[in-house]
Amino acid sequence: MKALIFILCLFHTLSFGQAGTFIVEGKITGEKIPPKIYLIYNSGDRTVIDSVTITAPLFVFKGLVAESRHANLVFDHQGVSLNKIDPKSADMLNIYLEKGTLRVAALDSIAKASLSGSELNNDYQHFKELLNPVIKKFNAIMTEFYALPANQKNLPEVQANFKEKYNAIGTEQKQILTGYIKDNPNKIITLDALRALGGPEPDANAIQPLFDLLSEKVKNSSDGKAFESLLNKFKATAIGSIAPDFVQNDQQGKPVPLSSFRGKYVLIDFWASWCGPCRQENPNIVRVYNQFVDKNFTILGVSLDRPNARQAWLAAIEKDKLTWPQVSDLNYWHSAVAVQYGVKSIPQNFLLDPEGRIIARDLRGEELRTKLADILK
C-alpha cells in the first residue's frame, strides 16, 4: 500500500472554488469482476482511501471536493486488500475528481476503462493516449534488455545501444509533449504535460517559455501558480545562474561557506553513505579530483546522511578516499542545502565557475572528466 499511496505524493489540485459533491459511477462487465475496488486521493494533508465491495456490476463513490484533484481507482481482483496488491502489476486508473458525475465503464480491467461525463477527464485521457505509443516503445525496449543474458547487460556496446534507443524515445516524447502544450494553452491538463516534460527537476530555462504560452486562466489557477512557484525555485539553480550561497559544518564541526571557494571551479556533489549509486560513482570522482585538483578545481561534498548516522558518513568518507571538503547537517532528505537546491535524487552535482555561476549539472563518469578537461585546458 505504501507504494500505491506514494503515487499520491505527486498528486496536485487544480482550481479553487466552493466545496461540491463528486460522484464516480462505475459499471463493470466481463468475466473478471473484482470483489472490491478502491478510490485513493489526497484531501488536505491526509490520504483518503475509500472502498466498495462489489456485489453487482455497479459501484458508486461520493464525496466532497473544493477543487479538482488527481485520484486512483484500483481493482482488487483477488480480494487480498490494498496493502497486499503489488504496485508493479496493480490494475489501476488515474482520474481527476471534480464536482459533478464521472461515469466509468470497465471490461475486466479498470486500467482500460472508458470515461464520460467530465470534460476534464476527457482531456486527461486524450493526453495519456498521445503518450501511449512512446510508452509502448519504452516497455518493448525494457523487455528486450531484461531478456538478455546477464553477462551481456553490462557490455559497453550493449549499454550504448540501449542508451541510444532510450534517448530516441525521449526525443519523441519531448516532441509530443511540446506539441500538446503549444496546441492547448487553454487546457488545465497542459500543466500535466509541463510536469512530464520537466520531470522532477525541471530545467527552468527550457520550461519557462512554454509556461509563458499558457492562457492567463491556466496560469492563475491554483495549480498554475504552484507550478510557477516551482519554476522560480529551479531558476535559482538553472545553468547560468549564480549558485545560491550556503554554510554547513564539515566533519570537525567547522562552518564551510560555499562562497569561500570563489576563484575556483567547484563541483558541488550531493551524495550519502547509504546511496549505492553514489558510492559506485565515488571512484570516478576521486580520479577526476586527483587529475584536476592542481588546475584551480575542487569539490565540495554535501551529504544527505540520516540523523544519528554521523559515523556512517565519516566511515564512507574514509573508505572511499574522499579527500576534498565535506559538509552535512545530517538531516537526510530535509538537508537544508538539498532543499535549497531542489535536490530530489542523488547522486547529483552542480559545476560552478570561479565567479560562482552554474555552468553544468549532473555530470558523471567520462562526461564529467571530459567537461573538466575542456574548461581547464
XYZ file of C-alpha atoms in Angstrom:
377
model
C 0.000 0.000 0.000
C 2.894 2.359 0.731
C 3.982 2.231 -2.919
C 0.467 2.911 -4.145
C -0.005 5.773 -1.734
C 3.398 7.173 -2.699
C 1.927 7.958 -6.117
C -0.367 10.397 -4.355
C 2.614 12.416 -3.183
C 2.810 13.625 -6.785
C -0.867 14.471 -6.956
C -1.920 18.052 -7.168
C -5.084 20.138 -7.146
C -6.324 22.374 -9.901
C -8.832 25.169 -9.360
C -10.141 26.665 -6.127
C -13.863 27.030 -5.539
C -16.672 26.217 -3.147
C -16.985 22.614 -1.998
C -19.196 20.431 -4.148
C -20.086 16.770 -4.487
C -18.167 14.450 -6.734
C -19.736 11.204 -7.905
C -17.899 8.348 -9.591
C -20.369 5.890 -11.128
C -18.928 2.680 -12.492
C -20.145 -0.350 -14.398
C -18.010 -3.469 -14.699
C -18.651 -6.150 -17.278
C -16.767 -9.237 -18.374
C -15.580 -12.392 -16.718
C -13.178 -10.831 -14.198
C -15.357 -8.653 -11.988
C -13.292 -7.949 -8.861
C -14.763 -8.346 -5.380
C -13.543 -4.900 -4.326
C -12.499 -1.540 -5.761
C -10.624 1.288 -4.049
C -10.651 5.053 -4.571
C -7.495 6.798 -3.273
C -6.934 10.558 -3.205
C -5.427 13.328 -1.113
C -7.589 15.711 0.899
C -5.526 18.424 2.527
C -2.638 16.726 4.290
C -4.285 13.311 4.586
C -4.751 10.403 2.220
C -8.319 9.194 1.780
C -8.811 5.505 0.982
C -12.413 4.604 0.170
C -13.592 1.182 -0.961
C -16.683 -0.543 -2.308
C -17.430 -4.246 -2.117
C -18.917 -5.184 -5.475
C -21.993 -7.410 -5.308
C -23.309 -6.285 -8.676
C -21.615 -4.935 -11.781
C -22.205 -1.383 -10.492
C -20.290 0.742 -7.991
C -20.568 4.346 -6.751
C -18.198 6.633 -4.858
C -19.311 10.003 -3.458
C -17.508 12.767 -1.606
C -16.829 16.477 -1.354
C -14.196 18.450 -3.240
C -13.473 22.165 -3.223
C -11.021 21.786 -6.083
C -10.250 19.245 -8.764
C -7.650 16.665 -7.749
C -5.944 13.527 -9.004
C -7.166 10.164 -7.719
C -6.631 6.453 -8.356
C -9.220 3.729 -8.889
C -7.711 0.336 -8.032
C -9.268 -3.083 -8.692
C -8.648 -5.753 -6.062
C -9.090 -8.795 -8.285
C -8.099 -11.343 -5.648
C -9.792 -9.673 -2.696
C -6.462 -9.579 -0.851
C -6.801 -5.979 0.458
C -4.979 -2.907 -0.804
C -1.771 -3.368 1.190
C -1.143 -6.744 -0.476
C -1.574 -5.578 -4.061
C 1.723 -5.470 -5.962
C 2.092 -1.858 -7.221
C 4.041 -3.078 -10.273
C 1.098 -5.110 -11.541
C -1.798 -3.203 -9.974
C -4.924 -2.767 -12.115
C -5.244 0.975 -11.678
C -6.732 4.033 -13.384
C -5.651 7.601 -12.734
C -8.534 10.097 -12.893
C -9.467 13.592 -11.819
C -12.087 14.097 -9.123
C -14.205 17.187 -9.660
C -17.693 18.465 -8.881
C -20.234 16.518 -10.897
C -20.571 12.943 -12.082
C -17.865 10.889 -13.745
C -19.010 7.653 -15.406
C -16.596 4.746 -15.699
C -17.189 1.717 -17.932
C -14.760 -1.172 -17.451
C -14.477 -4.522 -19.195
C -12.489 -6.813 -16.882
C -9.772 -4.195 -16.251
C -10.105 -0.718 -14.732
C -6.851 0.358 -16.391
C -8.567 0.109 -19.792
C -11.848 1.729 -18.725
C -13.609 4.402 -20.762
C -14.755 7.646 -19.120
C -17.643 10.014 -19.817
C -19.435 12.943 -18.233
C -16.307 15.002 -17.450
C -14.585 17.331 -19.897
C -11.537 17.480 -17.624
C -11.175 13.701 -17.598
C -11.779 13.516 -21.338
C -8.880 15.944 -21.827
C -6.742 13.895 -19.465
C -7.485 10.612 -21.254
C -6.698 12.210 -24.625
C -3.386 13.438 -23.241
C -2.464 9.956 -21.987
C -3.450 8.380 -25.327
C -0.995 10.684 -27.107
C 1.778 9.259 -24.933
C 0.766 5.604 -25.273
C 2.895 4.932 -28.408
C 6.131 6.065 -26.734
C 5.243 4.212 -23.524
C 4.793 1.018 -25.528
C 8.126 1.557 -27.273
C 9.852 2.124 -23.955
C 8.315 -1.015 -22.442
C 9.382 -3.027 -25.507
C 12.968 -1.825 -25.138
C 13.000 -2.662 -21.425
C 11.621 -6.128 -22.184
C 14.331 -6.606 -24.808
C 17.048 -5.530 -22.398
C 15.937 -7.706 -19.488
C 15.710 -10.710 -21.809
C 19.461 -10.500 -22.476
C 21.809 -12.920 -20.703
C 23.235 -11.421 -17.522
C 26.787 -11.398 -18.921
C 25.744 -9.162 -21.823
C 23.817 -6.451 -19.988
C 26.912 -4.613 -18.753
C 28.867 -4.743 -22.015
C 29.731 -1.169 -23.093
C 28.432 -1.688 -26.633
C 25.141 -3.100 -25.317
C 24.742 -0.240 -22.850
C 25.468 2.299 -25.596
C 22.973 0.669 -27.962
C 20.139 0.738 -25.452
C 21.008 4.251 -24.333
C 20.706 5.401 -27.945
C 17.305 3.727 -28.256
C 16.133 5.199 -24.974
C 17.273 8.703 -25.956
C 15.419 8.409 -29.275
C 12.200 7.619 -27.417
C 12.874 10.517 -25.067
C 13.198 12.861 -28.016
C 9.927 11.587 -29.480
C 8.158 12.046 -26.143
C 9.532 15.572 -25.820
C 8.153 16.456 -29.258
C 4.703 15.118 -28.350
C 4.600 16.979 -25.035
C 5.854 20.230 -26.555
C 3.287 19.995 -29.338
C 0.465 19.357 -26.860
C 1.458 22.382 -24.769
C 1.573 24.685 -27.789
C -1.719 23.372 -29.171
C -3.672 23.506 -25.889
C -2.757 26.679 -23.978
C -6.285 26.977 -22.556
C -6.480 23.465 -21.079
C -5.534 22.863 -17.448
C -4.191 19.420 -18.438
C -1.357 21.234 -20.193
C 0.208 21.613 -16.742
C 0.446 17.805 -16.615
C 2.306 17.929 -19.920
C 4.697 20.524 -18.500
C 5.351 18.324 -15.464
C 6.024 15.313 -17.660
C 8.340 17.363 -19.870
C 10.252 18.912 -16.985
C 10.432 15.844 -14.768
C 11.052 16.050 -11.025
C 13.867 18.583 -11.513
C 12.826 20.774 -14.453
C 15.213 22.936 -16.433
C 13.562 26.273 -15.749
C 15.254 27.911 -18.739
C 13.621 25.381 -21.082
C 10.221 25.142 -19.374
C 9.565 28.837 -18.643
C 8.966 29.833 -22.313
C 6.390 27.043 -22.651
C 4.688 28.049 -19.397
C 4.507 31.618 -20.719
C 2.413 30.350 -23.670
C -0.433 29.254 -21.378
C -3.586 31.308 -21.017
C -3.955 33.627 -18.023
C -6.767 31.398 -16.743
C -4.463 28.377 -16.584
C -1.501 30.316 -15.189
C -3.657 31.939 -12.498
C -5.260 28.680 -11.365
C -4.017 27.359 -8.030
C -2.160 24.599 -9.880
C -0.687 27.097 -12.329
C 0.559 29.308 -9.511
C 2.048 26.294 -7.731
C 3.882 25.270 -10.915
C 5.192 28.806 -11.443
C 6.450 28.831 -7.858
C 8.297 25.565 -8.558
C 9.837 27.050 -11.700
C 11.046 30.096 -9.783
C 12.728 27.789 -7.284
C 14.577 25.899 -10.017
C 15.584 29.119 -11.771
C 17.894 29.750 -8.828
C 19.878 26.623 -9.732
C 19.498 26.729 -13.513
C 22.571 26.762 -15.738
C 23.740 30.353 -15.998
C 22.545 31.344 -12.519
C 24.825 32.284 -9.626
C 24.692 29.308 -7.257
C 22.843 30.176 -4.026
C 25.300 30.519 -1.174
C 25.065 28.292 1.903
C 27.000 27.394 5.027
C 27.218 23.920 6.573
C 29.573 22.262 9.025
C 32.332 19.892 7.998
C 33.407 16.706 9.829
C 35.072 18.750 12.564
C 32.038 20.989 13.068
C 33.655 23.941 11.299
C 31.286 26.120 9.195
C 32.155 25.990 5.495
C 30.564 28.653 3.233
C 30.219 27.893 -0.456
C 31.365 31.451 -1.170
C 34.774 30.619 0.357
C 35.564 28.675 -2.825
C 35.180 31.689 -5.127
C 38.037 31.910 -7.595
C 37.996 28.164 -8.292
C 35.940 25.815 -10.361
C 33.826 23.901 -7.826
C 31.791 20.712 -8.156
C 29.025 20.627 -5.533
C 28.496 16.883 -5.127
C 25.319 15.684 -3.385
C 25.702 12.131 -2.060
C 25.192 9.936 1.040
C 26.841 6.927 2.640
C 23.604 4.926 2.197
C 23.315 5.737 -1.531
C 24.556 2.796 -3.640
C 24.829 4.703 -6.947
C 26.706 7.479 -5.130
C 29.249 5.066 -3.716
C 29.669 3.458 -7.152
C 30.355 6.882 -8.673
C 32.824 7.927 -5.965
C 35.882 6.181 -7.506
C 35.313 8.159 -10.706
C 35.050 11.404 -8.747
C 38.255 10.546 -6.889
C 40.070 10.075 -10.220
C 38.699 13.370 -11.531
C 39.697 15.213 -8.372
C 43.216 13.831 -8.452
C 43.596 14.744 -12.124
C 42.401 18.348 -11.833
C 42.998 19.422 -8.216
C 46.140 21.331 -9.261
C 44.272 23.177 -12.022
C 42.119 25.587 -9.996
C 39.483 22.913 -9.306
C 37.999 21.462 -6.142
C 34.940 19.579 -4.915
C 32.531 20.286 -2.073
C 30.689 17.181 -0.934
C 27.229 17.649 0.589
C 25.975 14.516 2.317
C 22.303 13.644 2.810
C 23.088 11.187 5.568
C 20.459 10.471 8.185
C 20.313 11.902 11.699
C 22.378 9.777 14.098
C 24.419 8.454 11.121
C 27.490 10.622 11.633
C 29.796 7.595 11.977
C 28.464 6.058 8.748
C 29.134 9.353 6.970
C 32.684 9.610 8.335
C 33.424 5.941 7.601
C 32.263 6.331 3.970
C 34.477 9.412 3.516
C 37.491 7.443 4.732
C 36.716 4.208 2.875
C 36.022 5.944 -0.460
C 39.074 8.232 -0.016
C 37.106 11.471 -0.391
C 39.870 13.936 0.461
C 38.057 17.129 -0.561
C 35.884 19.272 1.787
C 32.750 17.548 3.077
C 29.732 19.081 4.838
C 26.406 17.818 6.137
C 23.636 18.730 8.570
C 22.768 15.005 8.800
C 19.146 15.764 8.031
C 18.520 13.208 5.262
C 16.179 14.493 2.518
C 15.431 17.519 4.704
C 19.042 18.670 4.281
C 18.867 22.452 4.128
C 21.162 22.612 1.089
C 19.311 19.817 -0.736
C 16.016 21.659 -0.198
C 17.606 24.947 -1.255
C 18.922 23.388 -4.469
C 15.775 21.361 -5.201
C 17.631 18.040 -4.976
C 15.144 15.161 -5.243
C 17.553 12.331 -6.080
C 21.224 11.528 -5.628
C 23.902 11.384 -6.859
C 23.538 14.883 -8.240
C 26.044 17.650 -8.809
C 26.463 21.258 -9.930
C 29.627 22.589 -11.594
C 30.441 26.218 -10.795
C 32.890 28.571 -12.495
C 35.266 30.835 -10.469
C 32.536 33.511 -10.232
C 30.135 31.008 -8.657
C 27.983 30.660 -11.785
C 26.442 27.238 -12.547
C 27.888 26.078 -15.869
C 26.813 22.411 -15.850
C 24.959 19.861 -13.735
C 24.510 16.113 -13.359
C 27.873 15.219 -14.887
C 29.028 11.664 -14.254
C 31.616 9.209 -15.464
C 33.582 10.154 -18.560
C 31.238 13.075 -19.208
C 32.496 14.815 -16.046
C 36.165 14.242 -16.921
C 35.666 15.452 -20.497
C 33.892 18.630 -19.346
C 36.632 19.490 -16.869
C 39.378 18.705 -19.406
C 37.714 21.119 -21.820
C 37.344 24.051 -19.431
C 40.623 23.530 -17.555
C 42.910 23.366 -20.597
